[in-house]
XYZ file of C-alpha atoms in Angstrom:
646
model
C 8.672 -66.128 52.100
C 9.569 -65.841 48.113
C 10.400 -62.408 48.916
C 12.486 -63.260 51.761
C 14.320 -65.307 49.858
C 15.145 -63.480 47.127
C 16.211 -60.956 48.821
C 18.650 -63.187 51.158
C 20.444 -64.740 48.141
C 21.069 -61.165 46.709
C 22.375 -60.352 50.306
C 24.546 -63.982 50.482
C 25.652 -63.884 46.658
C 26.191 -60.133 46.016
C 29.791 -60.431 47.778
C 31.382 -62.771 45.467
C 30.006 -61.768 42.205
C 31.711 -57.969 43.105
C 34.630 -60.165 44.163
C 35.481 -61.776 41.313
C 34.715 -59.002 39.348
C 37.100 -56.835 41.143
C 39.588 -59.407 41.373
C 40.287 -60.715 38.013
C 38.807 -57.381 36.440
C 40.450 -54.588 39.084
C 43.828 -54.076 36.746
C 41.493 -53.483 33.810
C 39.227 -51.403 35.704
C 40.868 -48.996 36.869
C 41.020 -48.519 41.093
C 38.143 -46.126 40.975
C 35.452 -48.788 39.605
C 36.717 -51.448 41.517
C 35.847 -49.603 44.293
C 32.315 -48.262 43.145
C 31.448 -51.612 42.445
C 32.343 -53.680 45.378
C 31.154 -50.698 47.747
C 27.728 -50.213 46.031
C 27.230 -54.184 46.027
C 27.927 -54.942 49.256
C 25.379 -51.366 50.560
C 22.810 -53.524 48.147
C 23.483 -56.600 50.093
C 23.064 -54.973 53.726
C 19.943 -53.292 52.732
C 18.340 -57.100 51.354
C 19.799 -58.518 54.547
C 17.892 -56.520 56.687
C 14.911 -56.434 54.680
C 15.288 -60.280 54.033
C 15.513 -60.496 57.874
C 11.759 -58.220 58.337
C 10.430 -59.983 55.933
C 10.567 -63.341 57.119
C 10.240 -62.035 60.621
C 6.540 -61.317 59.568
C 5.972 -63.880 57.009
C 6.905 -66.770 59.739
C 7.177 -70.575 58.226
C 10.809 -70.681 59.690
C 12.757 -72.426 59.078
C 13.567 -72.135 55.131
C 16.189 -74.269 52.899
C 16.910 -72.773 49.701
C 19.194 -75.059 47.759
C 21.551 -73.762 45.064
C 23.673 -77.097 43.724
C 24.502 -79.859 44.042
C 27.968 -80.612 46.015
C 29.234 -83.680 47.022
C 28.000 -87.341 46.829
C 29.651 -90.152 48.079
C 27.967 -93.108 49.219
C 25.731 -92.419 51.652
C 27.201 -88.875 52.063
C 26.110 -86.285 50.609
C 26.369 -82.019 51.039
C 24.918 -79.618 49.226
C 25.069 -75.584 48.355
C 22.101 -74.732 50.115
C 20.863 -71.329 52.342
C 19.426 -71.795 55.581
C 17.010 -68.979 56.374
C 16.123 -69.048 60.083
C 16.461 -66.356 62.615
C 19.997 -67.028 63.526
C 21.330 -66.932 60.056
C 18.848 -63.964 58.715
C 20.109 -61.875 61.564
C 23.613 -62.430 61.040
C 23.281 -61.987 57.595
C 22.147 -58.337 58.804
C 24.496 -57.451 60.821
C 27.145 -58.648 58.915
C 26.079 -57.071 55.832
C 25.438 -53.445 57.489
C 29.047 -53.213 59.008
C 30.748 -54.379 56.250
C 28.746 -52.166 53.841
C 30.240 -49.355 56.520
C 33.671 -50.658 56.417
C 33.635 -50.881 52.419
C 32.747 -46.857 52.456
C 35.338 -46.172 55.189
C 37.666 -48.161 53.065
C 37.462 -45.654 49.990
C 38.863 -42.585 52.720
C 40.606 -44.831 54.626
C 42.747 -46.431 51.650
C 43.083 -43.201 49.667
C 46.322 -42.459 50.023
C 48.177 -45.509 48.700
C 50.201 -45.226 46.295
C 49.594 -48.090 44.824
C 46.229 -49.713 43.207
C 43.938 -50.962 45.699
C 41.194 -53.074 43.589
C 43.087 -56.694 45.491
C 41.821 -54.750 48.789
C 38.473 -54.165 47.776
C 38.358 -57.513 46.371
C 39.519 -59.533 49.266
C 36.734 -57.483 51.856
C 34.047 -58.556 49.299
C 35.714 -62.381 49.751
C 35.597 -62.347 53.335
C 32.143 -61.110 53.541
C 31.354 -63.762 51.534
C 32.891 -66.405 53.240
C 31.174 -65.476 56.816
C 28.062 -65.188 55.335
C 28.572 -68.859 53.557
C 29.358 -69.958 57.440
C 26.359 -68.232 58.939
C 23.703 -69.439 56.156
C 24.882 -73.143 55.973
C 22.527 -75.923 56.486
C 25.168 -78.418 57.272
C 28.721 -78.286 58.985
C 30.580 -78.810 55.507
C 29.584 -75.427 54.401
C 30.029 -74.253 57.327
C 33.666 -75.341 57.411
C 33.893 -74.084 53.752
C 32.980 -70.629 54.961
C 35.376 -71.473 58.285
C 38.588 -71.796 56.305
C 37.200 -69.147 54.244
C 37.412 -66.798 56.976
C 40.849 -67.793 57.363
C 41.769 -67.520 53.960
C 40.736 -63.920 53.409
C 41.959 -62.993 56.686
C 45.619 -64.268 55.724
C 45.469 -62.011 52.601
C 44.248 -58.885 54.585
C 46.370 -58.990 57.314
C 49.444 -59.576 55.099
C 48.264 -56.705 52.522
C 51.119 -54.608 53.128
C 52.896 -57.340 52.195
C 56.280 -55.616 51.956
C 56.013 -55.479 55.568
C 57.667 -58.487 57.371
C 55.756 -57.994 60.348
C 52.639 -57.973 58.489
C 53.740 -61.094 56.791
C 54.779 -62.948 60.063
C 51.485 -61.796 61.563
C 49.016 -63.393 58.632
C 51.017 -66.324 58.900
C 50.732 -66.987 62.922
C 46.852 -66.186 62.403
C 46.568 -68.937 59.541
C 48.464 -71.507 61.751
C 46.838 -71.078 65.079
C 43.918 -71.207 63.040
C 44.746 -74.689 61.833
C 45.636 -76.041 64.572
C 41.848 -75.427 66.471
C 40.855 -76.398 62.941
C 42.458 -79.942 63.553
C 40.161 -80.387 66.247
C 37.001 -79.409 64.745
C 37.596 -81.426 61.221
C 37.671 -84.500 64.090
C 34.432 -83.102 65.679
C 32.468 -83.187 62.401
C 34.143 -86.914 61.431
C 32.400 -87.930 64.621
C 29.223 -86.330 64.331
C 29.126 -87.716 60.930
C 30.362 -90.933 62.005
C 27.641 -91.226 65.689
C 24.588 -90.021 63.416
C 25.157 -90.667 59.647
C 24.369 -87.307 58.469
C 26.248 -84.020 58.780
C 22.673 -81.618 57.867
C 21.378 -79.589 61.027
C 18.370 -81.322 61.317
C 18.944 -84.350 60.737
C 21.544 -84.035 64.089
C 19.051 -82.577 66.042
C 16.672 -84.838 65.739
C 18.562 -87.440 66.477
C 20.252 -85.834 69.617
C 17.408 -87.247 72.186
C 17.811 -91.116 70.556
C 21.694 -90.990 71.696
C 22.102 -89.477 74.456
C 23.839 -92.280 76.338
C 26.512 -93.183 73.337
C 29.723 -93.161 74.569
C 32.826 -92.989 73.049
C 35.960 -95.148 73.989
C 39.431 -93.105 73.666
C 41.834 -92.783 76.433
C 39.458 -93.943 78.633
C 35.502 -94.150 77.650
C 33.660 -90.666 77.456
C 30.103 -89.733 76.724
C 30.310 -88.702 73.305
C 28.043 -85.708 73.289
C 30.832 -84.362 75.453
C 33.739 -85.767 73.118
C 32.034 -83.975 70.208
C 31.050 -80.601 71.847
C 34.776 -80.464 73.192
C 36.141 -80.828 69.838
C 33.975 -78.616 68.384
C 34.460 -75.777 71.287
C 38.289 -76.359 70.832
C 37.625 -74.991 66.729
C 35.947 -71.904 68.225
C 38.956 -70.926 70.665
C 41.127 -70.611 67.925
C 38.516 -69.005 65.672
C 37.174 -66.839 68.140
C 40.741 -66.354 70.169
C 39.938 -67.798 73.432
C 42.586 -68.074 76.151
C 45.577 -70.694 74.945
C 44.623 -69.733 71.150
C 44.342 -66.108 71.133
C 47.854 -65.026 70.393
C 47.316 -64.627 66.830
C 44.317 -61.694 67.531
C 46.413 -59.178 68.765
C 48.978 -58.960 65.995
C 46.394 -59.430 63.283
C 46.464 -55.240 64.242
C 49.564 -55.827 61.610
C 46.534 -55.495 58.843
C 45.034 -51.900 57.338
C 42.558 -50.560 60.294
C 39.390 -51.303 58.281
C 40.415 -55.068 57.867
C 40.771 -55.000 61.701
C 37.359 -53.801 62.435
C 35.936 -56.433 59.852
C 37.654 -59.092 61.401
C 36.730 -58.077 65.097
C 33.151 -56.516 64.578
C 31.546 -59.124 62.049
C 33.519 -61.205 60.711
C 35.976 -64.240 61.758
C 35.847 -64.028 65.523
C 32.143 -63.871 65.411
C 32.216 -67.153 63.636
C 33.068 -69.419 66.952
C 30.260 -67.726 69.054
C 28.091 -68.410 66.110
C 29.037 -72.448 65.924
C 28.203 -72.689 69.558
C 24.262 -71.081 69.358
C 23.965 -73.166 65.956
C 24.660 -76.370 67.629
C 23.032 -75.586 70.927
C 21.036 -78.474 70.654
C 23.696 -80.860 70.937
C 25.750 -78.693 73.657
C 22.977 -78.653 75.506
C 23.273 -82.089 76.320
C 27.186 -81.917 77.225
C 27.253 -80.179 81.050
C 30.619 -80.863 81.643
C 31.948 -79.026 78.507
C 29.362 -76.224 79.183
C 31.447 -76.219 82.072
C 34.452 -75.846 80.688
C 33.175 -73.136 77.994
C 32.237 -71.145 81.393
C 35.638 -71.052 82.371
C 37.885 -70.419 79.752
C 35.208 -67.375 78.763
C 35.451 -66.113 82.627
C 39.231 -66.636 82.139
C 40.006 -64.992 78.885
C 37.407 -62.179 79.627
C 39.813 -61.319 82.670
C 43.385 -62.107 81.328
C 42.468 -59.419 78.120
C 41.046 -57.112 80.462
C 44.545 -57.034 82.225
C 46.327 -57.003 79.147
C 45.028 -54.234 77.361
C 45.135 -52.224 80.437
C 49.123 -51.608 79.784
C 48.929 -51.604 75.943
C 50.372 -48.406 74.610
C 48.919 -49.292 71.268
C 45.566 -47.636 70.065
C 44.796 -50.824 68.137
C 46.389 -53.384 70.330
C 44.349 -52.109 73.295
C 40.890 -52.455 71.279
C 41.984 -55.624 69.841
C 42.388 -57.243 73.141
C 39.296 -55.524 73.678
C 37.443 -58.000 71.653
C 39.149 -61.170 72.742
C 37.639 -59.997 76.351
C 34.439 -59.505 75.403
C 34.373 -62.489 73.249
C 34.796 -64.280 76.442
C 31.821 -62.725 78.231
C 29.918 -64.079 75.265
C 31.508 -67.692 75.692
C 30.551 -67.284 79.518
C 26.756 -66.558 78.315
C 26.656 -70.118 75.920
C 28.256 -72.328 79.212
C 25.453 -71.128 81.087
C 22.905 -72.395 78.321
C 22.213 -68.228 77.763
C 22.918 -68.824 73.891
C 19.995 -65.984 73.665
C 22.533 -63.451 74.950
C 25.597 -64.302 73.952
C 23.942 -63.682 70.434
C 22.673 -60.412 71.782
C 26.198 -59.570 72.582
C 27.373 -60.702 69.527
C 25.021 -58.317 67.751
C 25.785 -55.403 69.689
C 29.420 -55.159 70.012
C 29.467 -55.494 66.735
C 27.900 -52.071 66.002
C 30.288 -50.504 69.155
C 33.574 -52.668 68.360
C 33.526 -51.560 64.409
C 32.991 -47.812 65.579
C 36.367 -48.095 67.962
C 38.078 -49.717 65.392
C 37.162 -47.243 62.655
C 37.105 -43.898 65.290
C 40.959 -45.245 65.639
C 41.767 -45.734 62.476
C 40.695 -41.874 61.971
C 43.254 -41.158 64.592
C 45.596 -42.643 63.107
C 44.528 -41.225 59.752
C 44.505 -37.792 61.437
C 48.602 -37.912 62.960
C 49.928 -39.739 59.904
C 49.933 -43.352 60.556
C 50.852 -42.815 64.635
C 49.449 -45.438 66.335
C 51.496 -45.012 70.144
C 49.274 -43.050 72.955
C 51.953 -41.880 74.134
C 52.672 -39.503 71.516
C 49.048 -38.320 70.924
C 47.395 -36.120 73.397
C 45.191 -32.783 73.369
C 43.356 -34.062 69.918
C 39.604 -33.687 70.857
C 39.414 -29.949 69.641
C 41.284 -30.984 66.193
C 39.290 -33.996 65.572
C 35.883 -33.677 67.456
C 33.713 -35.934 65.456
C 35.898 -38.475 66.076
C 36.534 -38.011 69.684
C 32.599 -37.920 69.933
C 32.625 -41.605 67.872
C 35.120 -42.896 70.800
C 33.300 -41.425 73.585
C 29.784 -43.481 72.311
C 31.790 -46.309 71.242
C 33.625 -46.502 74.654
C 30.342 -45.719 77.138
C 28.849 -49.042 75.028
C 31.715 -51.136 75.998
C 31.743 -49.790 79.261
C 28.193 -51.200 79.691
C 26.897 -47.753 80.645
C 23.128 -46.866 80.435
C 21.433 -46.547 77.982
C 24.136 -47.530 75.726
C 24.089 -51.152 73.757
C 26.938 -52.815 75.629
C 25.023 -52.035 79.326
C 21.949 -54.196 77.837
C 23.715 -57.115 76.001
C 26.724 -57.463 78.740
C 24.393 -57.583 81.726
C 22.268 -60.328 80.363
C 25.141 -62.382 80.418
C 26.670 -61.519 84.069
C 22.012 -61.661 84.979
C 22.828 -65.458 83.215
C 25.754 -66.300 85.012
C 24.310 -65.268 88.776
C 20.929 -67.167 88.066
C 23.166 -70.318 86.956
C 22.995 -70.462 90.672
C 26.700 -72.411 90.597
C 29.983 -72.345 91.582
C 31.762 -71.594 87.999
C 28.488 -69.344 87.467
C 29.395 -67.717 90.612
C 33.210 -67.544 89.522
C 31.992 -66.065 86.040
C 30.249 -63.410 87.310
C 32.993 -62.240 89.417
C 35.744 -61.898 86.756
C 32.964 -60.482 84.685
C 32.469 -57.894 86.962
C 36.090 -56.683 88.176
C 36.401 -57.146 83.995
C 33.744 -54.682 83.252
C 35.541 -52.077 86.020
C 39.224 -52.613 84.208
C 37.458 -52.023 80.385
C 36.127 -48.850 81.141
C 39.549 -47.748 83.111
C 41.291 -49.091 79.926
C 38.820 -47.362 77.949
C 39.193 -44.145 79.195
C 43.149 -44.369 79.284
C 42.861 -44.220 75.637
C 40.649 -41.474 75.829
C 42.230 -39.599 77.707
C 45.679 -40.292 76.285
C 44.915 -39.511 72.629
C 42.409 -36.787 73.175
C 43.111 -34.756 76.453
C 46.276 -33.004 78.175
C 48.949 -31.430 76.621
C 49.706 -32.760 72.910
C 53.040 -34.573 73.301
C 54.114 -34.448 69.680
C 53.601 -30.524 68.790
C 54.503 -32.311 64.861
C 51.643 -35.067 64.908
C 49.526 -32.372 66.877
C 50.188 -29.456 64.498
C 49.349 -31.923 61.148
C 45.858 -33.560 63.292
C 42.964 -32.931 61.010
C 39.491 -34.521 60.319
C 38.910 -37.271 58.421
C 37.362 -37.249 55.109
C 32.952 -37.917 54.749
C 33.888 -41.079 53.574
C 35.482 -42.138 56.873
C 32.844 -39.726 59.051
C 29.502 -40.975 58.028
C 30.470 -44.831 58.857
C 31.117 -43.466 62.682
C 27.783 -41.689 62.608
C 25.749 -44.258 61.517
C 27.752 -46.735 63.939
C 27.558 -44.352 66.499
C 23.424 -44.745 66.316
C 23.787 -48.266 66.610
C 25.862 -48.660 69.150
C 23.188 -46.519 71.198
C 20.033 -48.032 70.324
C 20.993 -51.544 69.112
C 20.668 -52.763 73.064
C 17.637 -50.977 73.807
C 15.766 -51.583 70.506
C 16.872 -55.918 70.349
C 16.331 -56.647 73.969
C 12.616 -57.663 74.179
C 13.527 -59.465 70.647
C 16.901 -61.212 71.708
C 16.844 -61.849 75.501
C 13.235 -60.538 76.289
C 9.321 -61.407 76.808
C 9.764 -62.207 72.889
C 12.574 -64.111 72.527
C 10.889 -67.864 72.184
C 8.755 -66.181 69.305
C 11.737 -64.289 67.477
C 13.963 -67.434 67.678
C 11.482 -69.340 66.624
C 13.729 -72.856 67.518
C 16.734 -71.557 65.876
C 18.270 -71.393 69.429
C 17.097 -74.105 71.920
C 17.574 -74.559 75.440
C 16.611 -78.391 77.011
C 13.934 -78.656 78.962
C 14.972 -77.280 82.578
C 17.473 -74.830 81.045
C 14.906 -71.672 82.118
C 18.290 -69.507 82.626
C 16.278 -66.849 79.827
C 13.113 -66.988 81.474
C 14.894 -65.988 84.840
C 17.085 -63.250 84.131
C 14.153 -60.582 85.494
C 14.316 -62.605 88.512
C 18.249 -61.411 89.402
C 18.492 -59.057 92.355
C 18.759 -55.447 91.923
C 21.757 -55.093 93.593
C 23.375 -57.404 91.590
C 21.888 -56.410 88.270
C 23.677 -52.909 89.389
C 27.043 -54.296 90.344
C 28.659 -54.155 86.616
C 27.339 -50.542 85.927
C 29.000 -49.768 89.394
C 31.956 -51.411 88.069
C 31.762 -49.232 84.600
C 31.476 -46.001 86.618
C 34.066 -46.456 88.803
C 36.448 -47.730 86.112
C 35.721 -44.603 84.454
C 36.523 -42.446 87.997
C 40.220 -44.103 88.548
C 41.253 -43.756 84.945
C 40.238 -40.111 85.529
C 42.040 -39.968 88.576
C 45.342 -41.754 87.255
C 45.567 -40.101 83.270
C 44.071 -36.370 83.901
C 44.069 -35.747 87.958
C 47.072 -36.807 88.985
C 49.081 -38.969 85.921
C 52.060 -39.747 87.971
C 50.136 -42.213 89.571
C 50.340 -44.664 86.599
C 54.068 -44.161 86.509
C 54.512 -44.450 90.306
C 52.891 -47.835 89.991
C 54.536 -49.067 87.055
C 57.413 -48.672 88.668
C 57.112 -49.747 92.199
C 54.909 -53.067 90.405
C 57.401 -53.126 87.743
C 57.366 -57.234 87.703
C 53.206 -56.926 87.617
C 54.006 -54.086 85.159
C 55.963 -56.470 82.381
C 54.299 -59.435 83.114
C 50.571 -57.612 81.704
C 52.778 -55.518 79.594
C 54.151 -58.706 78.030
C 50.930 -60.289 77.549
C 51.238 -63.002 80.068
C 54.736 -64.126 78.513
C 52.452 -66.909 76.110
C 54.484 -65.652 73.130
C 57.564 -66.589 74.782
C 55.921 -69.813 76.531
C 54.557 -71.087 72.721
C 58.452 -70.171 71.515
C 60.147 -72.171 73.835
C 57.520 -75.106 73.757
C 56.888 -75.322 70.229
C 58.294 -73.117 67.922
C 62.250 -73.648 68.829
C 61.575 -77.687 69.049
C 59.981 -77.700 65.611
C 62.523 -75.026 64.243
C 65.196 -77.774 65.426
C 63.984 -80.689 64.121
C 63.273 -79.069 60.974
C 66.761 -78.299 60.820
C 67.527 -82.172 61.794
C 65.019 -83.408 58.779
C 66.770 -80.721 56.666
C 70.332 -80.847 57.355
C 70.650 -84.671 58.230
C 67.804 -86.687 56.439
C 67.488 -84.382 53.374
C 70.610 -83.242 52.449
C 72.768 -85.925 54.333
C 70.187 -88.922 53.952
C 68.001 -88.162 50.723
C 70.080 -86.240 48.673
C 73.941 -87.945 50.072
C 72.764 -91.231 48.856
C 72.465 -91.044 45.771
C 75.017 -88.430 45.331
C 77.617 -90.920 47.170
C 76.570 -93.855 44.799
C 77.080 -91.712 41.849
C 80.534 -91.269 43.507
C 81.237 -94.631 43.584
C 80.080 -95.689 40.544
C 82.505 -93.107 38.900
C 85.312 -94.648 40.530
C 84.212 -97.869 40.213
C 84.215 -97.322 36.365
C 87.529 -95.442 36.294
C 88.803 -98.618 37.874
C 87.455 -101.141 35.293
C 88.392 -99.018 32.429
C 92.215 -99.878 32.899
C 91.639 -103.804 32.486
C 90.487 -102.833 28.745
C 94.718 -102.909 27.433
C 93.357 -103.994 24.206
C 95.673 -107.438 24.379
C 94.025 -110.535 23.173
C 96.954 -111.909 25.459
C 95.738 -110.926 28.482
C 92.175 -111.193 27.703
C 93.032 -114.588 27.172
C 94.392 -115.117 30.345
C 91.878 -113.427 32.229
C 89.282 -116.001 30.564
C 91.901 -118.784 31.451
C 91.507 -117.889 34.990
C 87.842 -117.572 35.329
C 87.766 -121.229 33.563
C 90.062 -122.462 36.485
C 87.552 -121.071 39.226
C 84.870 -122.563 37.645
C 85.751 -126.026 37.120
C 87.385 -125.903 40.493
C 84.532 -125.069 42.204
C 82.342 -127.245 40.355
C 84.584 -129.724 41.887
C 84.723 -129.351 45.362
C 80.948 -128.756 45.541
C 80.655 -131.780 42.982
């Protein structure tokens, strides 16, 4: 295990030491260093990730605390800098590494032709590797919420790079406050856990978790406070992980360079919520009725994304909402106590979500910054690496055999029919009609960009190939995404599973929802592939058969049409419920308690005080006459009142 460990602080550390270096040392540097260093470092860390993960996979003695320093003591609490090496975190530490070692080369192609120095780019990917892989390799929720806000952090910074942009400036800053909000939330969810058990470590939670199972918690009415807890918690993932009612910050994150949207899509940031939910699947395991809920709102968001990216004429928008659908298959998989495969799905989409992102950032690369479908069209024969990239990255999302998606995607819908219930039942249906509108959405883009006649002969005439730097990261994502299912099933949701988690995942006793996925019936297990292949069919049908039938619909369904094209209308619900209240109080605490209130009172004493003096300065004549007088009089009132009160 020595080895194992070595090798996973190298992986976990190796981001922020070519951070900072290329942060404070970038101007000095020069661009080209900067870039040599934090794209060699971070190909050193994915290679000790993965062999930190094969290592201890053989070695056993799981779990494994390394601690690095001391943190915080006070009282009786206390957190410290410490690296949990279990399966869940060595894994994740893998995967994370590997893609963003891939988006760190992609980067150098990708970024190439600003005109300006790029070193703060480099420097901030490096950051927000580090920060997920802080999150994923914590051993207690403080680090983990270090690494949380982290996330955040770094993801403000890359989304507002171009930061000249207003739009990409507006963007960073709805991500960072949505985030905040959920963040609320979980900052109370960790007070409690703290506050029910004493201790915020991992293990000491979980083994207290059977000794308090019938605490309850008094708020509004009394609740069991397993449930109170999980809820909070859950609520911290929706934003993080842009779950229906906090998702409206994913789809304009787009706003960001394309490589900062695969990181933050693929493995980074909205991987983070799934990931809080498997960690503490001890403790959710005893909350059913927020299991419950987790079912839904992943069944509900899964569906609602589906629709929405369906009408998207954005190449980036459509992936992005891509992700916040199948982030909600992988919420449906942890409500149905599948934890196993939602990780599975996790890992897999990572590999096929990072090779859209990046095959679309080559488009866009290849028509000069063109990111509309509707002016693309015909580029397969001008770009046909990249059009192969999209086909294997779209056939995994599609769920199509024997890509990754088909294995990792129907675990979850096998999970949700064996949870033998009625929100099981209603999971797998949206899950289902989903899977038949993602590969219809998926090959609209397809066909839009790459097939029929080009419909800009200026972006068509300028299409060309991306550079080997931008290339090879499709390749080698392009392998993954077609052997990552087949070669992690019998590990991740397989005759193996118990052995490869080795208790970082646990399921109660009578939670066998793993054990009986072999058990769904065929017809069943074939309905989502059905779905795929069919979704496929129709978007033939509609974008290269006969493409006046998407017009003729749009039209004659024109309310349908805007309300999907308009992304459900939340954007304009959230402005009229909270951002135009806020924007007018702010003007009522700035207009009439700042200015009028904070800064008129003292300005209108001054005022007064001025004239007050202006007034007393003309009963200074300078006659000892009247001064005498005047003391004459005040003697008068005195005695006299002396006297009457006498």
């Amino acid at each position: 295990m020595q080895t194992a460990s070595t090798l996973f602080e190298i992986a976990v550390l190796g981001p922020l030491f070519a951070c900072m270096v290329a942060g404070l040392f970038g101007r000095m540097m020069g661009d080209g260093p900067a870039k040599a260093l934090t794209t060699s470092v971070m190909v050193i860390a994915a290679l000790c990730g993965s062999g930190a993960l094969f290592t201890a996979m053989h070695a056993g003695g799981m779990p494994v605390v390394v601690q690095l320093a001391d943190w915080i003591r006070a009282g009786s609490f206390h957190a410290a800098w410490t690296l949990r090496l279990d399966t869940l975190s060595l894994s994740m530490v893998a995967m994370v590494t590997a893609v963003s070692a891939l988006v760190h080369i992609y980067s150098i192609g990708y970024m190439g032709h600003e005109t300006t120095p790029t070193y703060r780019f480099f420097s901030y990917l490096s950051l927000f590797t580090f920060a997920m892989l802080m999150l994923v390799t914590s051993n207690d929720l403080i680090q983990l919420f270090f690494g949380w806000e982290g996330v955040g952090l770094a993801s403000y910074l890359l989304i507002g790079y171009w930061y000249d942009r207003p739009s990409a400036c507006a963007a960073a800053i709805k991500a960072f406050v949505v985030n905040r909000v959920a963040d609320l939330f979980f900052m109370v969810g960790i007070a409690l856990l703290f506050v029910e058990f004493g201790s915020v470590t991992y293990d000491n939670i979980f083994a207290l978790v059977p000794a308090h199972g019938d605490d309850t918690y008094t708020l509004f009415g009394t609740h069991r406070i397993y449930e109170t807890i999980c809820l909070l918690l859950f609520i911290g993932a929706m934003g993080k992980s842009a779950q229906l009612f906090l998702h409206t910050w994913l789809p304009d994150a787009m706003e960001g360079p394309t490589p900062v949207s695969a990181l933050i899509h693929a493995a980074t940031m909205v991987t983070a919520g799934v990931f809080l939910m498997a960690r503490m699947s001890p403790l959710v395991e005893f909350a059913p009725d927020t299991k419950a809920f987790i079912l839904f709102i992943g069944a509900t968001t899964c569906f609602f994304a589906a629709t929405v990216g369906l009408v998207q004429p954005d190449i980036k928008r459509t992936i992005a909402y891509s992700t916040c659908s199948q982030l909600g298959y992988m919420f449906m998989a942890v409500g149905a106590g599948a934890y196993q495969a939602s990780m599975f799905h996790l890992t897999t989409h990572a590999f096929f979500k990072a090779l859209l992102f990046l095959g679309a950032g080559s488009v866009i690369h290849a028509v000069h910054d063109e990111q509309n479908m509707f002016r693309m069209g015909g580029l397969w024969k001008k770009i046909p690496l990249t059009y192969g990239a999209m086909w294997v990255g779209s056939l995994a999302l599609a769920g199509i055999f024997p890509f990754a998606g088909y294995w990792s995607k129907d675990a979850i819908l096998e999970a949700t029919w064996m949870a033998h219930s009625s929100l099981g039942f209603y999971g797998w249906t949206l899950g289902c009609v989903t899977a038949f509108i993602t590969a219809l959405y998926s090959w609209r883009l397809i066909f839009l960009v790459f097939h029929g006649a080009p419909r800009d002969a200026h972006l068509h005439e300028g299409a060309h190939e991306s550079p080997a730097w931008m290339t090879l990261p499709l390749v080698l994502l392009g392998v993954g995404a077609v052997l990552a299912g087949l070669l992690l099933a019998p590990y991740y949701v397989g005759e193996g599973q118990a052995a490869f988690w080795n208790g970082a995942i646990v399921n109660a006793p009578g939670n066998t929802i793993i054990a009986t996925l072999e058990q769904t019936p065929e017809l069943i297990a074939l309905v989502p592939t059905i779905a795929g292949v069919l979704g496929i069919l129709v978007a033939y049908l509609c974008y290269v058969a006969s493409p006046a039938i998407p017009v003729s619909l749009a039209t004659s369904l024109r309310p349908i049409y805007l309300f999907l094209l308009n992304k459900w209308y939340f954007d304009e619900l959230y402005d009229h419920l909270f951002v135009r209240p806020y924007r007018a109080l702010a003007n009522l605490l700035w207009k009439g308690a700042d200015e009028g209130v904070i800064e008129g009172i003292p300005h209108g004493l001054a005022r007064m005080t001025a004239g007050t003096a202006a007034q007393a300065v003309r009963t200074q004549t300078g006659s000892i006459a009247i001064y005498a007088f005047t003391m004459l009089i005040g003697l008068v009132v005195l005695v006299s009142t002396l006297l009457v009160f006498h």
